[in-house]
Tab-separated table of C-alpha atoms in Angstrom:
chain	number	residue	atom	x	y	z
A	35	UNK	CA	15.331	-1.976	-14.806
A	36	UNK	CA	16.010	1.602	-13.941
A	37	UNK	CA	19.592	1.930	-12.466
A	38	UNK	CA	19.537	6.052	-11.323
A	39	UNK	CA	16.942	8.566	-10.423
A	40	UNK	CA	18.644	12.348	-10.026
A	41	UNK	CA	17.538	12.979	-6.165
A	42	UNK	CA	17.221	16.722	-7.271
A	43	UNK	CA	14.218	15.859	-9.170
A	44	UNK	CA	12.395	14.437	-6.476
A	45	UNK	CA	10.440	16.754	-4.321
A	46	UNK	CA	7.067	17.100	-2.526
A	47	UNK	CA	4.362	19.350	-2.955
A	48	UNK	CA	2.783	21.171	-0.157
A	49	UNK	CA	0.380	18.527	0.040
A	50	UNK	CA	2.655	15.877	0.263
A	51	UNK	CA	2.549	14.629	-3.152
A	52	UNK	CA	5.514	13.035	-4.774
A	53	UNK	CA	6.645	14.898	-7.975
A	54	UNK	CA	9.345	13.453	-9.796
A	55	UNK	CA	10.579	14.737	-12.985
A	56	UNK	CA	13.719	12.242	-13.799
A	57	UNK	CA	13.119	11.352	-17.198
A	58	UNK	CA	13.977	8.002	-16.787
A	59	UNK	CA	11.643	7.750	-14.243
A	60	UNK	CA	8.915	9.103	-15.979
A	61	UNK	CA	9.695	7.039	-18.769
A	62	UNK	CA	9.094	3.780	-16.836
A	63	UNK	CA	5.831	5.365	-15.164
A	64	UNK	CA	4.736	6.038	-18.835
A	65	UNK	CA	5.454	2.186	-19.909
A	66	UNK	CA	3.954	0.493	-17.010
A	67	UNK	CA	2.230	0.207	-13.756
A	68	UNK	CA	5.285	1.332	-11.652
A	69	UNK	CA	3.750	3.889	-9.540
A	70	UNK	CA	0.579	2.000	-8.754
A	71	UNK	CA	0.717	-0.417	-5.890
A	72	UNK	CA	0.092	-3.976	-6.844
A	73	UNK	CA	-3.316	-5.333	-6.099
A	74	UNK	CA	-2.823	-8.707	-4.745
A	75	UNK	CA	-1.594	-7.701	-1.187
A	76	UNK	CA	-4.958	-6.964	0.454
A	77	UNK	CA	-4.544	-9.258	2.957
A	78	UNK	CA	-0.972	-7.900	3.871
A	79	UNK	CA	-0.958	-5.742	6.834
A	80	UNK	CA	1.939	-4.007	5.986
A	81	UNK	CA	0.972	-1.054	3.760
A	82	UNK	CA	4.857	-1.069	2.216
A	83	UNK	CA	4.382	-4.207	0.905
A	84	UNK	CA	3.600	-3.934	-2.658
A	85	UNK	CA	3.938	-7.713	-3.909
A	86	UNK	CA	1.357	-10.032	-4.848
A	87	UNK	CA	0.754	-12.661	-2.024
A	88	UNK	CA	-0.207	-15.861	-3.064
A	89	UNK	CA	-1.797	-16.508	0.349
A	90	UNK	CA	-2.973	-13.566	1.885
A	91	UNK	CA	-3.689	-15.409	5.526
A	92	UNK	CA	0.181	-16.527	5.448
A	93	UNK	CA	1.335	-13.310	4.061
A	94	UNK	CA	1.032	-11.905	7.431
A	95	UNK	CA	2.196	-14.893	9.418
A	96	UNK	CA	5.519	-16.037	10.818
A	97	UNK	CA	8.082	-15.434	7.777
A	98	UNK	CA	5.258	-14.657	5.295
A	99	UNK	CA	5.576	-18.147	3.657
A	100	UNK	CA	2.827	-17.175	1.462
A	101	UNK	CA	4.162	-13.718	0.013
A	102	UNK	CA	6.217	-13.873	-2.913
A	103	UNK	CA	8.394	-11.191	-1.460
A	104	UNK	CA	9.186	-12.383	2.126
A	105	UNK	CA	10.993	-9.212	2.712
A	106	UNK	CA	8.981	-6.244	1.494
A	107	UNK	CA	6.024	-8.390	3.337
A	108	UNK	CA	7.676	-8.099	6.460
A	109	UNK	CA	6.591	-5.183	8.591
A	110	UNK	CA	9.506	-2.577	8.521
A	111	UNK	CA	10.897	-1.752	11.728
A	112	UNK	CA	10.271	1.767	12.482
A	113	UNK	CA	12.846	2.987	15.142
A	114	UNK	CA	16.660	2.540	16.097
B	80	UNK	CA	20.269	-3.259	-6.612
B	81	UNK	CA	16.971	-2.995	-5.081
B	82	UNK	CA	13.781	-4.630	-7.098
B	83	UNK	CA	11.421	-2.556	-9.055
B	84	UNK	CA	8.712	-3.590	-6.789
B	85	UNK	CA	10.437	-2.162	-4.011
B	86	UNK	CA	11.160	1.186	-5.804
B	87	UNK	CA	7.739	1.244	-6.679
B	88	UNK	CA	6.331	1.025	-3.023
B	89	UNK	CA	8.851	3.786	-2.151
B	90	UNK	CA	8.165	6.435	-4.724
B	91	UNK	CA	4.355	5.902	-5.714
B	92	UNK	CA	2.292	9.100	-5.105
B	93	UNK	CA	-0.514	6.561	-4.821
B	94	UNK	CA	0.346	5.689	-1.216
B	95	UNK	CA	1.539	7.858	1.789
B	96	UNK	CA	2.548	7.300	5.293
B	97	UNK	CA	2.838	9.520	8.349
B	98	UNK	CA	4.806	8.410	11.039
B	99	UNK	CA	3.393	10.623	13.760
B	100	UNK	CA	4.894	11.336	17.163
B	101	UNK	CA	1.714	12.614	19.395
B	102	UNK	CA	4.073	12.918	22.511
B	103	UNK	CA	7.677	12.845	22.760
B	104	UNK	CA	7.583	12.106	26.495
B	105	UNK	CA	7.818	8.262	27.662
B	106	UNK	CA	6.986	6.365	30.566
B	107	UNK	CA	9.935	4.109	30.232
B	108	UNK	CA	13.877	5.145	30.591
B	109	UNK	CA	15.481	2.118	28.356
B	110	UNK	CA	19.129	2.634	29.417
B	111	UNK	CA	20.010	2.497	25.765
B	112	UNK	CA	17.813	5.275	24.588
B	113	UNK	CA	18.582	8.186	22.301
B	114	UNK	CA	15.654	10.372	22.974
B	115	UNK	CA	15.782	12.971	25.384
B	116	UNK	CA	11.623	13.552	25.908
B	117	UNK	CA	11.576	17.441	25.957
B	118	UNK	CA	8.904	17.584	23.768
B	119	UNK	CA	5.195	16.824	25.146
B	120	UNK	CA	1.834	16.159	23.616
B	121	UNK	CA	0.872	17.688	20.414
B	122	UNK	CA	-0.446	20.679	20.294
B	123	UNK	CA	-4.128	21.598	18.822
B	124	UNK	CA	-2.486	23.389	15.532
B	125	UNK	CA	-0.551	20.426	14.729
B	126	UNK	CA	-3.293	17.705	15.164
B	127	UNK	CA	-5.737	19.912	12.802
B	128	UNK	CA	-2.887	20.503	10.497
B	129	UNK	CA	-2.319	16.608	10.364
B	130	UNK	CA	-5.917	16.067	9.824
B	131	UNK	CA	-6.118	18.330	6.870
B	132	UNK	CA	-2.982	16.881	5.564
B	133	UNK	CA	-4.716	13.415	5.497
B	134	UNK	CA	-7.577	14.912	3.783
B	135	UNK	CA	-5.441	16.580	1.064
B	136	UNK	CA	-3.499	13.359	0.564
B	137	UNK	CA	-7.047	11.502	0.163
B	138	UNK	CA	-7.539	13.121	-3.127
B	139	UNK	CA	-4.487	11.219	-4.824
B	140	UNK	CA	-3.407	8.244	-2.499
B	141	UNK	CA	-4.731	4.529	-2.844
B	142	UNK	CA	-3.165	3.528	0.113
B	143	UNK	CA	-2.529	5.188	3.535
B	144	UNK	CA	-0.494	4.402	6.549
B	145	UNK	CA	-0.410	5.871	10.020
B	146	UNK	CA	2.618	4.660	11.953
B	147	UNK	CA	2.444	5.854	15.605
B	148	UNK	CA	5.804	6.457	17.331
B	149	UNK	CA	7.228	8.364	20.361
B	150	UNK	CA	8.192	9.013	23.018
B	151	UNK	CA	5.477	6.763	23.753
B	152	UNK	CA	2.320	7.204	21.840
B	153	UNK	CA	-0.104	5.583	23.829
B	154	UNK	CA	0.634	8.481	26.738
B	155	UNK	CA	-1.654	10.428	24.304
B	156	UNK	CA	-4.273	7.874	23.488
B	157	UNK	CA	-6.906	11.115	22.587
B	158	UNK	CA	-4.432	12.436	19.918
B	159	UNK	CA	-4.326	8.839	18.454
B	160	UNK	CA	-8.071	8.623	18.691
B	161	UNK	CA	-8.761	11.667	16.952
B	162	UNK	CA	-6.026	11.618	14.139
B	163	UNK	CA	-6.240	7.957	13.596
B	164	UNK	CA	-10.263	8.066	13.629
B	165	UNK	CA	-10.179	10.540	11.358
B	166	UNK	CA	-7.842	9.040	8.872
B	167	UNK	CA	-10.008	5.528	9.281
B	168	UNK	CA	-13.072	7.529	8.473
B	169	UNK	CA	-11.774	9.343	5.396
B	170	UNK	CA	-9.984	5.965	4.196
B	171	UNK	CA	-13.474	4.325	4.509
B	172	UNK	CA	-15.362	6.906	2.981
B	173	UNK	CA	-13.125	7.417	-0.126
B	174	UNK	CA	-12.055	3.676	-0.579
B	175	UNK	CA	-8.673	4.089	0.342
B	176	UNK	CA	-7.000	1.149	1.904
B	177	UNK	CA	-5.975	2.169	5.547
B	178	UNK	CA	-3.339	0.576	7.565
B	179	UNK	CA	-2.729	1.825	11.472
B	180	UNK	CA	0.571	0.714	13.027
B	181	UNK	CA	2.040	1.706	16.085
B	182	UNK	CA	5.264	1.325	17.864
B	183	UNK	CA	4.757	0.925	21.614
B	184	UNK	CA	6.441	-0.301	24.528
B	185	UNK	CA	2.738	-1.836	25.292
B	186	UNK	CA	2.567	-1.187	29.073
B	187	UNK	CA	-0.375	0.605	28.839
B	188	UNK	CA	-1.854	-1.624	25.809
B	189	UNK	CA	-4.279	-3.249	28.065
B	190	UNK	CA	-7.305	-5.111	26.294
B	191	UNK	CA	-9.749	-2.163	26.589
B	192	UNK	CA	-7.631	0.296	24.617
B	193	UNK	CA	-6.477	-2.583	22.030
B	194	UNK	CA	-10.159	-3.340	21.352
B	195	UNK	CA	-10.456	0.464	20.698
B	196	UNK	CA	-7.577	0.721	18.565
B	197	UNK	CA	-8.240	-2.255	16.593
B	198	UNK	CA	-11.811	-0.931	15.700
B	199	UNK	CA	-10.145	1.742	14.071
B	200	UNK	CA	-8.188	-0.166	11.481
B	201	UNK	CA	-4.930	-0.084	13.671
B	202	UNK	CA	-3.846	-3.606	13.542
B	203	UNK	CA	-0.129	-3.386	13.124
B	204	UNK	CA	2.151	-3.152	16.265
B	205	UNK	CA	5.910	-3.532	17.284
B	206	UNK	CA	6.696	-4.225	20.881
B	207	UNK	CA	10.192	-4.663	21.875
B	208	UNK	CA	11.648	-7.158	24.468
B	209	UNK	CA	15.111	-7.219	25.917
B	210	UNK	CA	15.308	-10.868	26.907
B	211	UNK	CA	13.235	-12.604	29.238
B	212	UNK	CA	12.435	-11.236	32.659
B	213	UNK	CA	15.635	-11.098	34.242
B	214	UNK	CA	17.396	-9.107	31.284
B	215	UNK	CA	14.218	-6.982	30.163
B	216	UNK	CA	13.976	-5.681	33.456
B	217	UNK	CA	17.683	-4.494	33.815
B	218	UNK	CA	17.243	-2.381	30.603
B	219	UNK	CA	13.700	-1.540	29.568
B	220	UNK	CA	12.610	0.333	32.893
B	221	UNK	CA	9.894	2.520	33.868
B	222	UNK	CA	10.864	6.295	34.821
B	223	UNK	CA	10.685	5.097	38.550
B	224	UNK	CA	13.349	2.308	37.681
B	225	UNK	CA	10.862	-0.757	37.930
B	226	UNK	CA	10.839	-3.472	35.612
B	227	UNK	CA	8.101	-3.793	32.938
B	228	UNK	CA	8.218	-7.439	31.579
B	229	UNK	CA	5.201	-8.655	33.492
B	230	UNK	CA	2.858	-6.280	32.435
B	231	UNK	CA	3.746	-6.133	28.917
B	232	UNK	CA	3.520	-10.168	28.907
B	233	UNK	CA	0.343	-9.796	30.312
B	234	UNK	CA	-1.098	-7.106	27.731
B	235	UNK	CA	0.476	-9.327	24.919
B	236	UNK	CA	-1.608	-12.537	26.575
B	237	UNK	CA	-4.950	-10.238	26.412
B	238	UNK	CA	-4.249	-9.297	22.950
B	239	UNK	CA	-3.999	-12.856	21.718
B	240	UNK	CA	-7.426	-13.224	23.087
B	241	UNK	CA	-8.792	-10.835	20.526
B	242	UNK	CA	-10.611	-12.653	17.610
B	243	UNK	CA	-9.632	-10.494	14.600
B	244	UNK	CA	-6.586	-10.277	12.392
B	245	UNK	CA	-3.749	-8.197	13.648
B	246	UNK	CA	0.015	-8.385	13.641
B	247	UNK	CA	2.200	-7.823	16.581
B	248	UNK	CA	5.962	-7.851	15.669
B	249	UNK	CA	7.864	-8.651	18.962
B	250	UNK	CA	11.262	-7.023	18.607
B	251	UNK	CA	13.791	-8.861	20.218
B	252	UNK	CA	16.955	-6.838	21.184
B	253	UNK	CA	20.349	-8.953	21.304
B	254	UNK	CA	23.641	-7.872	22.519
B	255	UNK	CA	26.627	-9.723	23.701
B	256	UNK	CA	25.572	-10.247	27.231
B	257	UNK	CA	21.791	-11.086	26.963
B	258	UNK	CA	22.068	-13.895	24.282
B	259	UNK	CA	21.034	-16.672	27.010
B	260	UNK	CA	18.314	-14.616	28.284
B	261	UNK	CA	16.987	-14.264	24.757
B	262	UNK	CA	17.062	-17.767	24.032
B	263	UNK	CA	15.024	-18.707	27.127
B	264	UNK	CA	12.591	-15.543	25.838
B	265	UNK	CA	12.513	-17.412	22.397
B	266	UNK	CA	11.285	-20.825	23.805
B	267	UNK	CA	8.816	-19.033	25.745
B	268	UNK	CA	7.359	-17.173	22.907
B	269	UNK	CA	7.309	-20.053	20.368
B	270	UNK	CA	5.383	-22.103	23.632
B	271	UNK	CA	2.881	-18.881	23.940
B	272	UNK	CA	2.303	-17.605	20.381
B	273	UNK	CA	4.174	-20.174	18.047
B	274	UNK	CA	0.884	-21.346	16.630
B	275	UNK	CA	-0.745	-17.727	16.435
B	276	UNK	CA	0.399	-16.475	13.167
B	277	UNK	CA	-0.695	-13.002	14.353
B	278	UNK	CA	2.733	-12.783	16.245
B	279	UNK	CA	6.068	-12.475	14.725
B	280	UNK	CA	9.585	-12.028	15.984
B	281	UNK	CA	11.806	-9.859	14.579
B	282	UNK	CA	15.378	-9.489	15.832
B	283	UNK	CA	17.683	-6.609	16.408
B	284	UNK	CA	21.097	-5.835	17.421
B	285	UNK	CA	21.025	-3.530	20.054
B	286	UNK	CA	23.634	-0.768	21.048
B	287	UNK	CA	23.953	1.649	23.240
B	288	UNK	CA	22.568	5.034	21.503
B	289	UNK	CA	21.947	7.108	24.395
B	290	UNK	CA	25.706	8.224	25.077
B	291	UNK	CA	27.185	8.357	28.303
B	292	UNK	CA	23.886	8.115	30.365
B	293	UNK	CA	23.458	4.238	29.564
B	294	UNK	CA	24.643	1.190	30.776
B	295	UNK	CA	27.139	-0.257	28.594
B	296	UNK	CA	25.702	-3.190	26.358
B	297	UNK	CA	28.694	-4.887	24.392
B	298	UNK	CA	27.473	-4.749	20.488
B	299	UNK	CA	28.172	-8.007	18.923
B	300	UNK	CA	29.975	-7.730	15.551
B	301	UNK	CA	28.218	-9.039	12.422
B	302	UNK	CA	29.308	-12.779	12.380
B	303	UNK	CA	29.056	-12.931	16.274
B	304	UNK	CA	25.358	-11.530	15.873
B	305	UNK	CA	24.464	-14.211	13.284
B	306	UNK	CA	26.241	-16.939	15.202
B	307	UNK	CA	24.154	-15.595	18.221
B	308	UNK	CA	20.713	-16.176	16.087
B	309	UNK	CA	21.384	-19.176	14.803
B	310	UNK	CA	21.962	-20.218	18.707
B	311	UNK	CA	18.767	-18.444	19.694
B	312	UNK	CA	16.767	-19.994	17.187
B	313	UNK	CA	18.460	-23.459	16.424
B	314	UNK	CA	18.122	-22.291	12.630
B	315	UNK	CA	20.073	-23.937	9.997
B	316	UNK	CA	20.166	-20.852	7.883
B	317	UNK	CA	19.519	-17.488	9.256
B	318	UNK	CA	19.165	-16.059	6.054
B	319	UNK	CA	16.217	-18.279	5.351
B	320	UNK	CA	14.675	-18.915	8.569
B	321	UNK	CA	15.210	-15.931	10.961
B	322	UNK	CA	13.478	-12.286	10.462
B	323	UNK	CA	16.112	-9.968	11.549
B	324	UNK	CA	17.884	-6.530	10.865
B	325	UNK	CA	20.362	-8.575	8.970
B	326	UNK	CA	18.539	-10.551	6.751
B	327	UNK	CA	16.446	-7.797	5.373
B	328	UNK	CA	17.130	-7.242	2.009
B	329	UNK	CA	15.658	-5.271	-0.886
B	330	UNK	CA	14.673	-2.619	1.632
B	331	UNK	CA	14.040	0.817	1.579
B	332	UNK	CA	13.906	2.593	4.607
B	333	UNK	CA	11.031	4.761	5.505
B	334	UNK	CA	13.529	7.892	5.744
B	335	UNK	CA	14.709	7.292	2.242
B	336	UNK	CA	10.845	6.869	0.836
B	337	UNK	CA	9.528	10.364	-0.775
B	338	UNK	CA	6.283	9.099	0.361
B	339	UNK	CA	6.724	8.913	3.778
B	340	UNK	CA	7.374	11.685	6.480
B	341	UNK	CA	7.744	12.085	10.188
B	342	UNK	CA	5.337	14.272	11.751
B	343	UNK	CA	6.940	15.516	15.334
B	344	UNK	CA	4.753	16.750	18.301
B	345	UNK	CA	5.582	20.040	17.732
B	346	UNK	CA	4.849	20.066	14.110
B	347	UNK	CA	8.377	19.860	12.756
B	348	UNK	CA	8.510	17.667	9.367
B	349	UNK	CA	11.466	15.025	9.199
B	350	UNK	CA	12.446	11.837	7.843
B	351	UNK	CA	14.047	9.639	10.318
B	352	UNK	CA	13.189	8.449	13.973
B	353	UNK	CA	16.429	8.070	15.065
B	354	UNK	CA	18.214	11.260	14.065
B	355	UNK	CA	15.460	13.395	16.347
B	356	UNK	CA	18.388	16.163	17.324
B	357	UNK	CA	20.097	16.247	14.277
B	358	UNK	CA	19.161	19.532	12.085
B	359	UNK	CA	19.634	17.646	8.934
B	360	UNK	CA	16.431	15.952	9.925
B	361	UNK	CA	14.528	19.202	10.045
B	362	UNK	CA	13.273	19.203	6.490
B	363	UNK	CA	10.104	21.733	7.209
B	364	UNK	CA	6.860	22.341	9.207
B	365	UNK	CA	3.449	21.063	9.055
B	366	UNK	CA	1.266	24.394	8.860
B	367	UNK	CA	-2.199	24.460	10.675
B	368	UNK	CA	-3.870	24.556	7.603
B	369	UNK	CA	-2.517	21.228	6.840
B	370	UNK	CA	-0.207	22.251	3.792
B	371	UNK	CA	3.707	21.576	4.135
B	372	UNK	CA	6.299	24.084	4.390
B	373	UNK	CA	9.356	22.051	3.193
B	374	UNK	CA	12.828	22.936	2.342
B	375	UNK	CA	13.548	20.870	-0.731
B	376	UNK	CA	16.901	20.494	-0.597
B	377	UNK	CA	17.127	19.380	2.871
B	378	UNK	CA	14.600	16.742	1.899
B	379	UNK	CA	16.727	15.691	-0.834
B	380	UNK	CA	19.660	14.655	1.124
B	381	UNK	CA	17.368	11.872	2.169
B	382	UNK	CA	17.064	10.665	-1.068
B	383	UNK	CA	21.018	10.242	-2.082
B	384	UNK	CA	20.343	6.416	-2.363
B	385	UNK	CA	18.486	6.935	-5.604
B	386	UNK	CA	21.315	8.273	-7.612
B	387	UNK	CA	22.878	4.832	-7.935
B	388	UNK	CA	20.445	2.539	-6.021
B	389	UNK	CA	23.200	2.327	-3.405
B	390	UNK	CA	21.633	-0.548	-1.122
B	391	UNK	CA	23.183	0.565	2.116
B	392	UNK	CA	22.195	4.169	1.706
B	393	UNK	CA	18.432	3.286	0.662
B	394	UNK	CA	18.278	0.676	3.631
B	395	UNK	CA	19.823	3.443	6.177
B	396	UNK	CA	19.951	6.970	4.434
B	397	UNK	CA	21.156	8.409	7.772
B	398	UNK	CA	24.355	5.977	7.692
B	399	UNK	CA	25.740	7.971	4.562
B	400	UNK	CA	23.849	11.528	4.920
B	401	UNK	CA	25.714	14.278	3.462
B	402	UNK	CA	27.020	17.003	6.205
């Protein structure tokens, strides 16, 4: 598990692309699909959810009982 | 400590979220609101810039989210149609997963407009209620001071008749004075929407963010709030059974995610939807050609939580933002 990323090594390109030059983050990226969203959540209405859902119908339902990570699957509140 | 999955979602260059304020005007005057409504509808240059930025990002991303915010975003439906329709078409053409989301007061979200938005992939909504009609109509007022509960309720019922899949998150504001009213509303919502999994409830502890101009609501303390949630919902375990701000864990706020940007109606780029008048939130500008003129140091203030994966800073970077 990565424990630190230097904020100074995170930047955005002029077209909004995320660029991270932190060695630990790069190492992890090289070893895994860390930067790639997981494919299992296509039924989830929340684009921020990158966790596989065991039941894509329930994933968007109350309390997201079918999602393996309820908190990520919950639509994140925007606002105060 | 946040999970690797949560980090992946926040840092991935394969996904991108734009929180767009098509207008910063609002038809409501909620008594606790922090916005000043000074900036009007998005200009032509900024609209064109957003559309081009979406095209640039489409070269790299696999997943695009547009989250409409305001002001009241539905006061500028033409901007939403133009940008949202463009994003939906670009994503469809290139095989990119598209998510259209909106934080709206739902006052003008009638069935015709809802159908139109759904047809262009906007299937996630957040609508706030401040309690049952008695309390809601004291704090979520129109600019002419009239109540809004009945119109919102009617629009929610209309949405329920739509045949397709969507999510409407009903954000229920709780403070010390409206607990009974929220309990009544909760029962009403369970009765109307309890068997419809497209409707979710999310509790939020409200405080007066408007400074002197709002009527004071008494903010609940942490333990009082959890007790209130248990009372309102009859939950045996608030942590396991209730969706609320206090039960979110492993959560990285959009303001801390490098792949999420706020586009204000005047073309300024920000991170946080609350600190709209805070100069630390001005991290750059969107140019008419779709490129971003960013101040990277200003931007990196919002990423401080990654230094030690500090849970509070990642869940609300504003709370510990460097001066």
